[in-house]
Short mmCIF file of C-alpha atoms in Angstrom, two decimals:
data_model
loop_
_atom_site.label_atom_id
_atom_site.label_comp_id
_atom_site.label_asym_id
_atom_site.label_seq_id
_atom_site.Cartn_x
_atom_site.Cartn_y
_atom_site.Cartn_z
CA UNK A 1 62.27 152.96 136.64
CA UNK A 2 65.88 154.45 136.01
CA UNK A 3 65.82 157.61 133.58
CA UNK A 4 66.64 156.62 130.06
CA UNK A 5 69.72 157.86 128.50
CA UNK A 6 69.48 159.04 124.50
CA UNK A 7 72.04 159.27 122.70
CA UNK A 8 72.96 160.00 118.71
CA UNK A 9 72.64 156.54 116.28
CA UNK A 10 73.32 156.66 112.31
CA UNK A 11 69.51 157.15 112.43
CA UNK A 12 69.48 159.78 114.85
CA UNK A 13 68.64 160.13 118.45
CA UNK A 14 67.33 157.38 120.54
CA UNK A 15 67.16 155.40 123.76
CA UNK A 16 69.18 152.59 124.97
CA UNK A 17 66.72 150.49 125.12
CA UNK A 18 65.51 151.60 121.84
CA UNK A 19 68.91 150.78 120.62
CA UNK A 20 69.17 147.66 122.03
CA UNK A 21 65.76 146.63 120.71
CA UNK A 22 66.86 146.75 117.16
CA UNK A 23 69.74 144.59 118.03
CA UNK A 24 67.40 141.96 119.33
CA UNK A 25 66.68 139.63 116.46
CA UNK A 26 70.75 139.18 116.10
CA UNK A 27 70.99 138.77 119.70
CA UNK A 28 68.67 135.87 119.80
CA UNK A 29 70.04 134.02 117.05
CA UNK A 30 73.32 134.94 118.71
CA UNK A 31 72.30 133.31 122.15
CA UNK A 32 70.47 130.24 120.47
CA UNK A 33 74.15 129.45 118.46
CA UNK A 34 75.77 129.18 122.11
CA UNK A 35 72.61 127.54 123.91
CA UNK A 36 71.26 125.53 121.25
CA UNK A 37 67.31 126.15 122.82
CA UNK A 38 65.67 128.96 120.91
CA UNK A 39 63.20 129.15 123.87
CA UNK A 40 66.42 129.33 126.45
CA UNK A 41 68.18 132.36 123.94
CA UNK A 42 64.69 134.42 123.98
CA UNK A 43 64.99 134.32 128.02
CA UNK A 44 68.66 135.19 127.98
CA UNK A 45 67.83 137.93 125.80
CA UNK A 46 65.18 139.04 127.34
CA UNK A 47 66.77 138.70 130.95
CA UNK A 48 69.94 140.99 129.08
CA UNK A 49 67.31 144.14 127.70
CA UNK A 50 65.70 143.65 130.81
CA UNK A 51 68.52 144.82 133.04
CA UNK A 52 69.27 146.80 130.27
CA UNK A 53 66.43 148.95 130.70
CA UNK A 54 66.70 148.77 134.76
CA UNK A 55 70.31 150.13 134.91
CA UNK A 56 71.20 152.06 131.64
CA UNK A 57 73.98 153.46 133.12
CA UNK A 58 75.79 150.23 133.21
CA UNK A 59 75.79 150.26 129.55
CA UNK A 60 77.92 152.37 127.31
CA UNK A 61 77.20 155.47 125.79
CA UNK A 62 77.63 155.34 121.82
CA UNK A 63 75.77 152.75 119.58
CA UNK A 64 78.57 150.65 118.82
CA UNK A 65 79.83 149.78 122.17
CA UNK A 66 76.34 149.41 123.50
CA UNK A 67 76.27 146.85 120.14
CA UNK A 68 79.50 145.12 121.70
CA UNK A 69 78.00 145.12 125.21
CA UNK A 70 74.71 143.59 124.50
CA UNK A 71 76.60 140.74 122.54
CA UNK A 72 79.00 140.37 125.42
CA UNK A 73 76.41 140.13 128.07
CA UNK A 74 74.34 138.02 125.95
CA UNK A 75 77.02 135.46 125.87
CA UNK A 76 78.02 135.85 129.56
CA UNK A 77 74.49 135.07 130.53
CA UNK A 78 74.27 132.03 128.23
CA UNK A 79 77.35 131.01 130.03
CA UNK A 80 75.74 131.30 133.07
CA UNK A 81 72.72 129.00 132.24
CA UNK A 82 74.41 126.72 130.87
CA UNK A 83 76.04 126.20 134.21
CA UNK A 84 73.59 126.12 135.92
CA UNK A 85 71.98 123.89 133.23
CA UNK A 86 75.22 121.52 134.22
CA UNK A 87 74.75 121.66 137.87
CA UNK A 88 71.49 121.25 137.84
CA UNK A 89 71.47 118.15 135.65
CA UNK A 90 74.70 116.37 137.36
CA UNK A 91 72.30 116.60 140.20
CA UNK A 92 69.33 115.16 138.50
CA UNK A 93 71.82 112.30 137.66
CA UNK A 94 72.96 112.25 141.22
CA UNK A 95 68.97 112.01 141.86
CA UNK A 96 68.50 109.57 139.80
CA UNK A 97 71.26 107.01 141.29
CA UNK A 98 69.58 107.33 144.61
CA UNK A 99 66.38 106.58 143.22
CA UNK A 100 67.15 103.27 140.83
CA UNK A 101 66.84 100.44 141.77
CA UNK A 102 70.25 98.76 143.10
CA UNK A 103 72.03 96.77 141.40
CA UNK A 104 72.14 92.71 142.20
CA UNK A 105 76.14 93.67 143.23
CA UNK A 106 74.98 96.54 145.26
CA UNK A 107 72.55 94.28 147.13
CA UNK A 108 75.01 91.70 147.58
CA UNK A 109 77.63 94.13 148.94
CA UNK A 110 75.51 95.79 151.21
CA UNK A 111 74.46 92.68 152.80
CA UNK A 112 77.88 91.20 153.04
CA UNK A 113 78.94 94.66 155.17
CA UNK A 114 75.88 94.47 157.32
CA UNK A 115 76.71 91.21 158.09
CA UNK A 116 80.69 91.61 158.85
CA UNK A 117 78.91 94.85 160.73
CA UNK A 118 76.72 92.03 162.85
CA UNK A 119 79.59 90.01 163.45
CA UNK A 120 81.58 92.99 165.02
CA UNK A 121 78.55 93.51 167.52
CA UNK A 122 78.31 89.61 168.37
CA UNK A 123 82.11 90.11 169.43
CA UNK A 124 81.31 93.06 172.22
CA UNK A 125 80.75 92.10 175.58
CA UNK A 126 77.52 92.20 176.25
CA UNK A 127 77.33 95.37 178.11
CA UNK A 128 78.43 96.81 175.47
CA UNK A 129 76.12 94.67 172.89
CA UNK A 130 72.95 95.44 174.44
CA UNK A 131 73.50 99.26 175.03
CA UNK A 132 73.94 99.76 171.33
CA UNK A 133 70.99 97.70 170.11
CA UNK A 134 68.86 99.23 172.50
CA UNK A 135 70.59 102.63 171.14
CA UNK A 136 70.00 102.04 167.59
CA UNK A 137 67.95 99.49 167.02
CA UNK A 138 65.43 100.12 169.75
CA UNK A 139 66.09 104.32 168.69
CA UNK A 140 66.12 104.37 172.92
CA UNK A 141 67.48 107.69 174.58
CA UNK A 142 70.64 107.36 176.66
CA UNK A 143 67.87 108.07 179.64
CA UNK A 144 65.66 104.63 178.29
CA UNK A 145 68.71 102.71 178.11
CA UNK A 146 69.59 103.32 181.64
CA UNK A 147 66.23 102.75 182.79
CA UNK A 148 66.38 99.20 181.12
CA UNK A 149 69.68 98.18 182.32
CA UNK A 150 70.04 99.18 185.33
CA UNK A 151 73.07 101.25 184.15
CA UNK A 152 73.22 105.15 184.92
CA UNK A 153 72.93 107.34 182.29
CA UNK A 154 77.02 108.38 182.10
CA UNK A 155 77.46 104.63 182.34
CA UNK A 156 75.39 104.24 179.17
CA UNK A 157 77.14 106.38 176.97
CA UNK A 158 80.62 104.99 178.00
CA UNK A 159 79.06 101.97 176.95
CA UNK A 160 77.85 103.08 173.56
CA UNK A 161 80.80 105.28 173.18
CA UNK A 162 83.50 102.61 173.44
CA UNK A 163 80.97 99.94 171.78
CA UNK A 164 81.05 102.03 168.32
CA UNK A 165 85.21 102.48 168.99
CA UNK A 166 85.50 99.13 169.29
CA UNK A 167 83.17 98.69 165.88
CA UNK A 168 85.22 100.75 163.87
CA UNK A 169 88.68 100.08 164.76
CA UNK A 170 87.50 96.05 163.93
CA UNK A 171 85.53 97.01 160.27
CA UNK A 172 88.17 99.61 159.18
CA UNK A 173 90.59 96.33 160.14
CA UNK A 174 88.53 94.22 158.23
CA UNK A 175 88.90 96.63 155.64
CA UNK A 176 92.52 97.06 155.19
CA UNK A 177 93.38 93.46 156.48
CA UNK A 178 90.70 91.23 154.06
CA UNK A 179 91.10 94.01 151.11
CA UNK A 180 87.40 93.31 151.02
CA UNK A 181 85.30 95.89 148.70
#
């Protein structure tokens, strides 16, 4: 633990951290104005003396700027977790979209684009066709493909490769042509 520096208070010599101690009440009620948790301002405080005490250098050297700096640092660190509070619930939110359960419009659209996607693949040649249901339906290596087409492996991925071109220049055309979404 880091030295403690003393300096002269109104009521005579004493510690930072003693110093900061009899500031603690205020800060609290302080922190619990800008957080609005009184469980949340004790930890802010408490986080503030506690790196108080670990680095009193950091802090200033007469009683009335060390006043100014706890209330300062007090309000930075509410700052912070609230912040974090923000983040953290935007991605509880986020969380929570991905868990519901969809919505009879979500089902509907998801269907309707797996079937313009199935529509796309009926329209390959079948070369093309089977390689990518094997690929991604059958979750077949590039290796199991060839093996079950007769195909060699380079052949394969040409096959897949230009199969998903193909798929996306047609749905991204759907897209922009139909206006559908």
């Amino acid at each position: 633990m880091a030295a403690m520096r003393a300096f002269s208070t109104s009521a005579g010599v004493g510690s930072v951290a003693d110093v900061a101690a009899g500031h603690e009440v205020r800060l609290r009620r302080y922190a619990a104005s800008i957080v609005h948790d009184v469980q949340r301002a004790e930890d802010v405080v408490q986080d503030v003396l506690c790196r108080l005490i670990e680095r009193p250098t950091s802090a200033p050297d007469d009683a009335s700027s060390l006043r100014a700096w706890l209330f300062a640092s007090v309000r930075n660190r509410c700052i912070d977790v609230l912040r974090k509070e923000g983040r953290m619930k935007a991605l509880a939110e986020l969380d929570d979209d991905a868990v519901g359960s969809p919505t009879p419009a979500s089902l509907a659209e998801t269907q309707d684009e797996a079937d313009r996607a199935l529509a796309a693949l009926d329209q390959l040649p079948a070369s093309q066709r089977a390689c990518l249901r094997l690929r991604f339906s059958g979750n077949m290596s590039y290796r199991e493909i060839s093996e079950a087409t007769g195909k060699s492996v380079n052949h394969v991925g040409v096959l897949i490769h230009e199969g998903l071109k193909t798929l996306r220049s047609q749905l991204i055309g759907d897209l922009a042509d139909g206006g559908v979404r």
